[in-house]
Coordinates of C-alpha atoms in Angstrom, one line a residue:
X19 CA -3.8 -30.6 12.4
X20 CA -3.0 -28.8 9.2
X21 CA -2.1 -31.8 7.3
X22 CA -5.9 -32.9 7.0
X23 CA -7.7 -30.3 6.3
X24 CA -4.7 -29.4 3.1
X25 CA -5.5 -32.9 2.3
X26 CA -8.9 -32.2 1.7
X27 CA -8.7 -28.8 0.1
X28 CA -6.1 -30.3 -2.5
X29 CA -8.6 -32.8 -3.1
X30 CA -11.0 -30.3 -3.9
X31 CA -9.5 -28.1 -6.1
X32 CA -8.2 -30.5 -8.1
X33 CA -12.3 -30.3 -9.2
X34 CA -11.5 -27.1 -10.0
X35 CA -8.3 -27.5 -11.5
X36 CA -6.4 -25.2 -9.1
X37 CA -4.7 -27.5 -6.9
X38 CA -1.3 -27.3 -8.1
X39 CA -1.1 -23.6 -6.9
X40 CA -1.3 -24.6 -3.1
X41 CA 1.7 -26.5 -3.1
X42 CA 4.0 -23.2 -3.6
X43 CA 2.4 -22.2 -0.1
X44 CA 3.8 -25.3 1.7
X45 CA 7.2 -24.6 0.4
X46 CA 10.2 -24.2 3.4
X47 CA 13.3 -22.6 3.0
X48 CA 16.2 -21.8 4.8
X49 CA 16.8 -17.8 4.8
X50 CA 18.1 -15.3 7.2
X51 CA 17.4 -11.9 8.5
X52 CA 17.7 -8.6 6.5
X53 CA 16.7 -5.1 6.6
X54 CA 13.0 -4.7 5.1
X55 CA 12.0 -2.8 3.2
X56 CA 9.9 0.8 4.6
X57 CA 6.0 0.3 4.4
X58 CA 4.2 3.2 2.4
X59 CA 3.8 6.9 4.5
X60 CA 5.0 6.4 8.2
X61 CA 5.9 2.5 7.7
X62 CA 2.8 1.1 9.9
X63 CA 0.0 -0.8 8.9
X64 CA -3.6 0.1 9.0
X65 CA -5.2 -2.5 7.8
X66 CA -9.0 -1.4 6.4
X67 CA -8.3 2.4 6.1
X68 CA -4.8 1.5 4.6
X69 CA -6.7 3.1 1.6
X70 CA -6.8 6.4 3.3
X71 CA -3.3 6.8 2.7
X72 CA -3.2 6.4 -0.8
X73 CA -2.0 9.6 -2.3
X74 CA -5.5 10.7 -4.3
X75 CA -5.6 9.3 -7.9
X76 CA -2.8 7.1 -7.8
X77 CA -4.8 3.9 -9.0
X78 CA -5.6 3.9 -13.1
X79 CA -8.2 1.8 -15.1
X80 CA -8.2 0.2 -18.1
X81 CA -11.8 1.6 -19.1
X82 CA -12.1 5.3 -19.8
X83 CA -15.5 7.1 -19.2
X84 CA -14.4 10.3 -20.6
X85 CA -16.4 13.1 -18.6
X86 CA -16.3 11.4 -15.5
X87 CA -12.6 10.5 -15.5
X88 CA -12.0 13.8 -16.0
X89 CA -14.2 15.1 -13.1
X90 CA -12.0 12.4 -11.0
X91 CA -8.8 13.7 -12.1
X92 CA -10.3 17.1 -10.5
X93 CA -11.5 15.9 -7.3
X94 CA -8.5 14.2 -6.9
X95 CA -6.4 17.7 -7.4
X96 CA -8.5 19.1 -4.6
X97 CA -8.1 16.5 -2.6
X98 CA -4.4 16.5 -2.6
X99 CA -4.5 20.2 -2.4
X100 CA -6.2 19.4 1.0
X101 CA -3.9 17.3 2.6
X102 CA -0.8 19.4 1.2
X103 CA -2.8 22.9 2.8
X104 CA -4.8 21.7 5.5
X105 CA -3.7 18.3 6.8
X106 CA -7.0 16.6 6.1
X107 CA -7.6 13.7 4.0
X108 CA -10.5 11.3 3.6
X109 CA -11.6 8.2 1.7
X110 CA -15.6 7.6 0.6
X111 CA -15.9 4.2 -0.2
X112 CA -18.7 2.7 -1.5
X113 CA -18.9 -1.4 -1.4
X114 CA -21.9 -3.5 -2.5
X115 CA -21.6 -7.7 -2.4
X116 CA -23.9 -9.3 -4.3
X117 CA -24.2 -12.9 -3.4
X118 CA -26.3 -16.2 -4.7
X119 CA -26.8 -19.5 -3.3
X120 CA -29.3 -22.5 -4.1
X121 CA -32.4 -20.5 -3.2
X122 CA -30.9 -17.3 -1.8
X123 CA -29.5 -14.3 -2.2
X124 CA -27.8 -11.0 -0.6
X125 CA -27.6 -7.5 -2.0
X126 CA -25.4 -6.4 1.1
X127 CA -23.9 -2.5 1.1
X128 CA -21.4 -0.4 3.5
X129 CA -21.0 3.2 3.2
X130 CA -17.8 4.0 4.7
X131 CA -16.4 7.3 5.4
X132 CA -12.9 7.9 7.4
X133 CA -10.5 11.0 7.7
X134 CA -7.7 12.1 9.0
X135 CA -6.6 15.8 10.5
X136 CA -3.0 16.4 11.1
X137 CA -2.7 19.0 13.6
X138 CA 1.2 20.8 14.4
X139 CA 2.4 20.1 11.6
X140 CA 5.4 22.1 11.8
X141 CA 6.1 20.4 15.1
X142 CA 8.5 17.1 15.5
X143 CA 6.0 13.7 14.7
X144 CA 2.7 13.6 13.9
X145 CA -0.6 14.4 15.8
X146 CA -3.9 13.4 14.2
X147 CA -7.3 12.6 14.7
X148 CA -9.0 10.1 12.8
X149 CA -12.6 9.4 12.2
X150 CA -14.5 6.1 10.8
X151 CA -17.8 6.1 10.4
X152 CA -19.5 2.9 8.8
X153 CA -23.1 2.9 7.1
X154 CA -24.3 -0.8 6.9
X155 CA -27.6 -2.3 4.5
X156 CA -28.8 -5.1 3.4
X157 CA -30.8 -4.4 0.7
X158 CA -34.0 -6.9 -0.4
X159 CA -34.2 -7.5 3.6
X160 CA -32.1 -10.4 3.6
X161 CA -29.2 -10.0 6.0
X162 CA -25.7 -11.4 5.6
X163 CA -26.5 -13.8 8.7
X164 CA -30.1 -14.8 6.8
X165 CA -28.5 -15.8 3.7
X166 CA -25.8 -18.2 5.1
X167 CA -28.5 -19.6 7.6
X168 CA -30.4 -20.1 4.4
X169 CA -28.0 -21.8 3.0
X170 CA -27.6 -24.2 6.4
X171 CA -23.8 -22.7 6.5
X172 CA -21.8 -21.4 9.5
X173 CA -19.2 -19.5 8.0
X174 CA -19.8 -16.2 7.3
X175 CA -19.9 -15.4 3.5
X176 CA -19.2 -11.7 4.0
X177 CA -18.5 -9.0 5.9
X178 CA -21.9 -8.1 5.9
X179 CA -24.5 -7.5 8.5
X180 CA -24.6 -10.7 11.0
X181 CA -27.5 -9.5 13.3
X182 CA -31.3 -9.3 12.6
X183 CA -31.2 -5.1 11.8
X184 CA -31.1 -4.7 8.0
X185 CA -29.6 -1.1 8.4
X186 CA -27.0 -0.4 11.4
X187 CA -24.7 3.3 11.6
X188 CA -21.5 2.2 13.2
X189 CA -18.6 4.8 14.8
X190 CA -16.4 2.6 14.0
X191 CA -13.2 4.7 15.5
X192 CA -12.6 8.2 17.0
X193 CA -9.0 7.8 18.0
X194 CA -6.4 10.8 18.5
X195 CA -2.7 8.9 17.3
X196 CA 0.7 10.3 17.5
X197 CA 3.6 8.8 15.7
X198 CA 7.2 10.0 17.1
X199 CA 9.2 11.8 15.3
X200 CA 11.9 8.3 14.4
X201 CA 8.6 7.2 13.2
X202 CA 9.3 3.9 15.6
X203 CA 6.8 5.0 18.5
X204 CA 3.1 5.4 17.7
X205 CA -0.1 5.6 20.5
X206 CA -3.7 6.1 20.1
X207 CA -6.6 6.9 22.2
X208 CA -10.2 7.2 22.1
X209 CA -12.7 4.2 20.4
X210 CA -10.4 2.1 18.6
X211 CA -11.2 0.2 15.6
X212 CA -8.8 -3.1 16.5
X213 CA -9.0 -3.9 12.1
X214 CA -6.7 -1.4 12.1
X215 CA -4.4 -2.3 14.7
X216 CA -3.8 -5.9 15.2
X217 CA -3.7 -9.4 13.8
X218 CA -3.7 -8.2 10.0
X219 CA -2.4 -9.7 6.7
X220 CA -1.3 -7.8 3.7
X221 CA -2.9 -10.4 1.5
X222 CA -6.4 -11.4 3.3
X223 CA -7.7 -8.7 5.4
X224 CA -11.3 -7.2 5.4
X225 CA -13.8 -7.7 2.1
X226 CA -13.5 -4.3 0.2
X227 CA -10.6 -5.4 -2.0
X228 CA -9.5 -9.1 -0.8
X229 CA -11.7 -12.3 -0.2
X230 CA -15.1 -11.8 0.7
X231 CA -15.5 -14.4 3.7
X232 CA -14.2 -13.3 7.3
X233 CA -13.2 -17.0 7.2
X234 CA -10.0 -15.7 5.4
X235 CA -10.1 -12.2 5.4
X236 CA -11.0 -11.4 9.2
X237 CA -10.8 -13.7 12.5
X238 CA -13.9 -15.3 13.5
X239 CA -12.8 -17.1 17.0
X240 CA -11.5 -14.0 19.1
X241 CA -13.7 -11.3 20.4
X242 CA -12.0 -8.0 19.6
X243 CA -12.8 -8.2 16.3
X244 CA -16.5 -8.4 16.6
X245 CA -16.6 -5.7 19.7
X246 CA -16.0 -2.2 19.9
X247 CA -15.8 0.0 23.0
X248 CA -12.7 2.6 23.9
X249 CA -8.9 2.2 24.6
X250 CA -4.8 3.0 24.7
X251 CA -3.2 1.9 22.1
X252 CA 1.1 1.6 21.7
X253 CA 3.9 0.4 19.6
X254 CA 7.1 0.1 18.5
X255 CA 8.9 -0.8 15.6
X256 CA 12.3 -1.6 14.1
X257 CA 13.4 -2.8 10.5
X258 CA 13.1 -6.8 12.2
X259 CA 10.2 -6.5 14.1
X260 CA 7.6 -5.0 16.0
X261 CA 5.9 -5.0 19.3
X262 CA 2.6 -3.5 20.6
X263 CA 0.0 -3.6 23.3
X264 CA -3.4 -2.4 23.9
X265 CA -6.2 -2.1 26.4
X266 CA -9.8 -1.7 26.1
X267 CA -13.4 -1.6 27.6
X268 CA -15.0 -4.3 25.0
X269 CA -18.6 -2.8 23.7
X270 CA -21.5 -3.5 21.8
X271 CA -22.2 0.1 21.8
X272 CA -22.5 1.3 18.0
X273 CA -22.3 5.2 18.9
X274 CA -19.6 6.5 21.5
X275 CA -20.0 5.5 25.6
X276 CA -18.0 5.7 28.2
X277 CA -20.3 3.1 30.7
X278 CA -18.1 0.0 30.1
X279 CA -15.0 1.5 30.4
X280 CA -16.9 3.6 33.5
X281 CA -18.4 -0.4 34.4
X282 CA -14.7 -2.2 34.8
X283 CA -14.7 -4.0 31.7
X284 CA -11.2 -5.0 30.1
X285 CA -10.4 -6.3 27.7
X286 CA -6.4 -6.6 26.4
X287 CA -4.2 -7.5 23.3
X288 CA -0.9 -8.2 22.8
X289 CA 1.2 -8.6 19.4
X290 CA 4.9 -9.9 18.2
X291 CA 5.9 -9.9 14.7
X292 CA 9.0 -10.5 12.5
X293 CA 9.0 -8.2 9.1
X294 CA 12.2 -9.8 7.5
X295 CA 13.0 -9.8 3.9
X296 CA 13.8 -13.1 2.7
X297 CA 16.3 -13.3 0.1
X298 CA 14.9 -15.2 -3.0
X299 CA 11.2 -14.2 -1.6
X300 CA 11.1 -10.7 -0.5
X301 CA 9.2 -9.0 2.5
X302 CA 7.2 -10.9 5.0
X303 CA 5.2 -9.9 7.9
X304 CA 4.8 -13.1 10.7
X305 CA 2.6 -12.0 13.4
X306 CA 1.7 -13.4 17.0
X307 CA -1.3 -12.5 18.9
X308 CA -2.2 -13.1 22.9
X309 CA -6.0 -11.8 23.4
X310 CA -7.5 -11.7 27.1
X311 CA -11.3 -10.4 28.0
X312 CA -12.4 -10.4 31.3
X313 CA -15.3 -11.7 32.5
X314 CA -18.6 -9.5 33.5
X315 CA -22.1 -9.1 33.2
X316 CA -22.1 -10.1 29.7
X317 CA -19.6 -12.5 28.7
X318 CA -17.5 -14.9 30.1
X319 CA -13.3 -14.7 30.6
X320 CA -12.7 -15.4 27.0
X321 CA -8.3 -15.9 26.3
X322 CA -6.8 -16.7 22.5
X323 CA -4.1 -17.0 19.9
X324 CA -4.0 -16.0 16.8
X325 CA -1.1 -16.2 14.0
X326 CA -1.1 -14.3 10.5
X327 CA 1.4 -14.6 8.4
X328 CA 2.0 -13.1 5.1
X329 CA 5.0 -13.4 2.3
X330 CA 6.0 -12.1 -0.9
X331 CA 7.1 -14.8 -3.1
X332 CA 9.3 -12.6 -5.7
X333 CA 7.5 -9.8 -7.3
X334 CA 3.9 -11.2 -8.3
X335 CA 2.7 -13.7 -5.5
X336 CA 1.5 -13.4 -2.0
X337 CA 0.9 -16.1 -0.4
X338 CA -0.5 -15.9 3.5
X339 CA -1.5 -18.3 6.7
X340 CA -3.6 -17.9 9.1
X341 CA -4.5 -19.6 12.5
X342 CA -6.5 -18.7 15.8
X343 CA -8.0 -20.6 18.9
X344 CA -9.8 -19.8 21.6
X345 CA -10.7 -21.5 25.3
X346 CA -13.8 -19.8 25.5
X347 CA -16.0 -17.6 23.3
X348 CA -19.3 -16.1 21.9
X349 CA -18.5 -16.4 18.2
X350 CA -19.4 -19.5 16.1
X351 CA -15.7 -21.0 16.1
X352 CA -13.3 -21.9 18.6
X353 CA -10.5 -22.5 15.9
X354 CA -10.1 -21.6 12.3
X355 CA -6.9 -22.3 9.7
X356 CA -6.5 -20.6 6.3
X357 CA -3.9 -20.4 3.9
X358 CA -4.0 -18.8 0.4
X359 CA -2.0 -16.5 -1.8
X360 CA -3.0 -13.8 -4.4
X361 CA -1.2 -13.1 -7.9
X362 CA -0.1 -9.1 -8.8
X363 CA -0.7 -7.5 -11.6
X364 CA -2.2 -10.6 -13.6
X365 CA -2.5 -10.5 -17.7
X366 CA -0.2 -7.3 -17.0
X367 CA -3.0 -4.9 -15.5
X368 CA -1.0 -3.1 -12.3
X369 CA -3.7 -2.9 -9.8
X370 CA -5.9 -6.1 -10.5
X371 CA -5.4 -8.9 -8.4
X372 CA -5.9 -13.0 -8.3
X373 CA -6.7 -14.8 -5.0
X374 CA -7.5 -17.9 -4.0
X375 CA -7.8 -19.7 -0.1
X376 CA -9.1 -22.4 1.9
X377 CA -9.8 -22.7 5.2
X378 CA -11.4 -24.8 7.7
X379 CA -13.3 -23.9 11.0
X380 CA -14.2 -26.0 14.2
X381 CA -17.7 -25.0 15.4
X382 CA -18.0 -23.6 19.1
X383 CA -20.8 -26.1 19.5
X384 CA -19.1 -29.4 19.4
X385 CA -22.6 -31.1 18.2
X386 CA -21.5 -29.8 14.9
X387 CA -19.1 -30.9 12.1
X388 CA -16.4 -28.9 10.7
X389 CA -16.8 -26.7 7.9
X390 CA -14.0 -26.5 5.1
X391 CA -14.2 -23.9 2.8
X392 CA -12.6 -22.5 -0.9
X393 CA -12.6 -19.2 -2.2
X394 CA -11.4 -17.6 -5.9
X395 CA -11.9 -14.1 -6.9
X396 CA -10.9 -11.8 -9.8
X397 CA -10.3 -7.5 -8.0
X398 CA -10.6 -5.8 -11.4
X399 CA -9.4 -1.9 -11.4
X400 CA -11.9 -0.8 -14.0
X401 CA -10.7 2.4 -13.3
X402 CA -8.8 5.1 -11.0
X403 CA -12.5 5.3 -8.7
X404 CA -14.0 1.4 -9.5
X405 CA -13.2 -1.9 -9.1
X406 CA -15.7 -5.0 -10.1
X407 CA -14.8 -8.3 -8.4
X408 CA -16.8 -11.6 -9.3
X409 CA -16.0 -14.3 -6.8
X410 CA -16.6 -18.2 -6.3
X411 CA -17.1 -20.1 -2.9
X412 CA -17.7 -23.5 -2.0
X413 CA -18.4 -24.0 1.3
X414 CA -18.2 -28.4 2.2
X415 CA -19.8 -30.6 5.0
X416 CA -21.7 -27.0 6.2
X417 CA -22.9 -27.5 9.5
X418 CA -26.6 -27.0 9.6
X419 CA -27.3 -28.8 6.6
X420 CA -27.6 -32.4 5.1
X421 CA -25.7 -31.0 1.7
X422 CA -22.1 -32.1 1.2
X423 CA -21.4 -28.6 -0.1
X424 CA -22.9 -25.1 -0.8
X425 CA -21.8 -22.8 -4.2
X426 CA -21.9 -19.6 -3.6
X427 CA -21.6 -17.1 -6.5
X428 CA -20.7 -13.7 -5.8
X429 CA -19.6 -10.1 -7.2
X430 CA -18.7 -6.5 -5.7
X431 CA -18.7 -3.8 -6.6
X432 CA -16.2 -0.8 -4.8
X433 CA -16.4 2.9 -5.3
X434 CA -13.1 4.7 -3.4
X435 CA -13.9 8.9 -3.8

């Protein structure tokens, strides 16, 4: 099944004069088994708050703005005095996508704010509870949904609001987590934001830093990742491999509710994955997901699968995979493939970052055609607080159109406070 759709992405970016990169993601080698090395803090991933554990003013620019880097540099003190007094840290991030297609456009924004108490800190492990609040817009009163249906396409071109509300306030996640002691056990509780948890890839995951289409950077088949609602959350690590395991009432509710896990409603995920590192490569992260929703009032018994992989290839590539299907579900595709890879620290600037993917997706409605898709961007660290990122998609054979492609021009802009 892969084969094809490869075949038609190198095809493509040979137009673009990029197709000899995707061969390097094909590549097999034998390898075995080694220690990896320790993720950053307690060694587990948290996929769109990962930023939250960034020790404050750790990124630097290349652009100076004199009076205000120095207020950074400030702010940044305090906040590290903080976490180092108090046990409380937080992240303000700011992220506009600006998008244009042939005859539309997007000004989309999200206003996130998450934290994080620590509470006992003197105790063995660490208790904390951790807060994500998410401020959508869609400025000019087009949404993200509008502008791709504008533009006849299916796949989402951001992360962006899908729905007809130009402005939503999303609780994203109010979950108390504990991490044991051998920092090998960790549980949360409460409304669980399952971005954070499962199915993630170091190298497309969310649109504040990476790609800007879910197509790569999210999962567009399974439903956990378009529901909210409240849950258990466990799992365990070693240095080979991890497991973990959650529940949860599945909900469309954007503020906190108790009625569908009080109403029955399950829904449940479970997740394998191998972190060896690979000698000659480095550290990889290969990932297996099992998904089950029950059916009620709302939607039907809905089961996938989903793989994400992701691999360093020495010390300035990352290359990634990633695969899901579904038997049954509300979202626009029953199966999508992506693979891709992103280049560190290009033209020698530490924190910028290269990527480029393709994917292809298989419509829920089977009345449509398949939609293949290519994305480049440029994540330039302006400085410590701003990153700019201008960003090219083509989008081929989209579904609700009679166009053998769609360009779509983009660029972001991120503040992280």
């Amino acid at each position: 099944m892969f084969l094809p759709v490869l075949v038609k992405l190198q095809s493509d970016l040979r137009l673009w004069g990029v197709a000899n990169c995707g061969a390097a993601l094909l590549t097999a080698a034998s390898w075995q088994l080694v220690q990896a090395d320790e993720a950053p803090g307690n060694g587990f991933e948290y996929g769109e708050i990962s930023g939250l554990f960034e020790a404050p003013g750790e990124r630097d620019g290349y652009v100076s703005f004199g009076v205000f880097d120095r207020a950074f540099e400030a702010y940044s003190d305090w906040k590290s005095s903080l976490q180092d007094k108090h046990g409380f840290s937080f992240l303000i991030e700011d992220r506009m996508i600006n998008q244009w297609g042939d005859g539309a456009e997007v000004y989309d924004n999200e206003l996130n704010l998450i934290a994080r108490q620590e509470f006992f800190r003197s105790a063995p492990g660490s208790l904390s509870l951790n807060v994500w609040g998410q401020f959508a817009n869609s400025l000019a009163g087009r949404t993200a949904g509008r502008f791709q249906a504008d533009l006849g396409v299916l796949s989402p071109l951001n992360g962006g609001t899908s729905g007809p509300d130009t402005s939503n306030q999303i609780l994203q996640m109010l979950a108390v987590e504990y991490v044991a002691p051998n920092e090998r056990w960790r549980f949360q509780a409460g409304k669980l934001a399952l971005r954070t948890l499962v199915n993630l890839n170091r190298y497309a995951n969310g649109d504040s830093e990476m790609f800007f289409s879910p197509m790569l950077g999210n999962n567009p088949v399974v439903p956990y990742t378009a529901l909210l609602g409240l849950g258990l959350f466990a799992e365990y690590r070693t240095d080979l491999w991890r497991v973990s395991a959650l529940v949860r009432a599945p909900d469309t509710e954007l503020g906190l509710s108790t009625d569908a896990w009080s109403a029955g409603n399950r829904g449940y995920v479970v997740e394998a994955a191998l972190t060896p590192r690979i000698p000659g490569l480095g550290d990889g992260i290969y990932r297996l997901t099992w998904s089950l929703d029950e059916a009620n009032a709302t939607f039907p018994r809905m089961e996938t699968w989903s793989f994400s992989a992701d691999q360093d290839i020495g010390a300035r590539i990352g290359a990634f995979a990633r695969y899901a299907q579904a038997d049954a579900t509300f979202r626009d595709f029953r199966r999508r493939a992506a693979v891709g890879f992103q280049v560190k620290k290009p033209f020698g600037f530490t924190h910028d970052r290269i990527g480029l993917g393709g994917w292809w997706g298989d419509p829920t409605n089977q009345a449509l055609r398949d939609e293949r898709g290519i994305e480049l961007f440029y994540n330039a660290q302006i400085t410590p607080y701003l990153q700019i990122t201008p960003d090219l998609q083509v989008v081929f054979d989209p579904t609700n159109s009679t166009a053998s492609s769609e360009v779509v021009f983009g660029l972001r802009l991120r503040l992280a406070l």
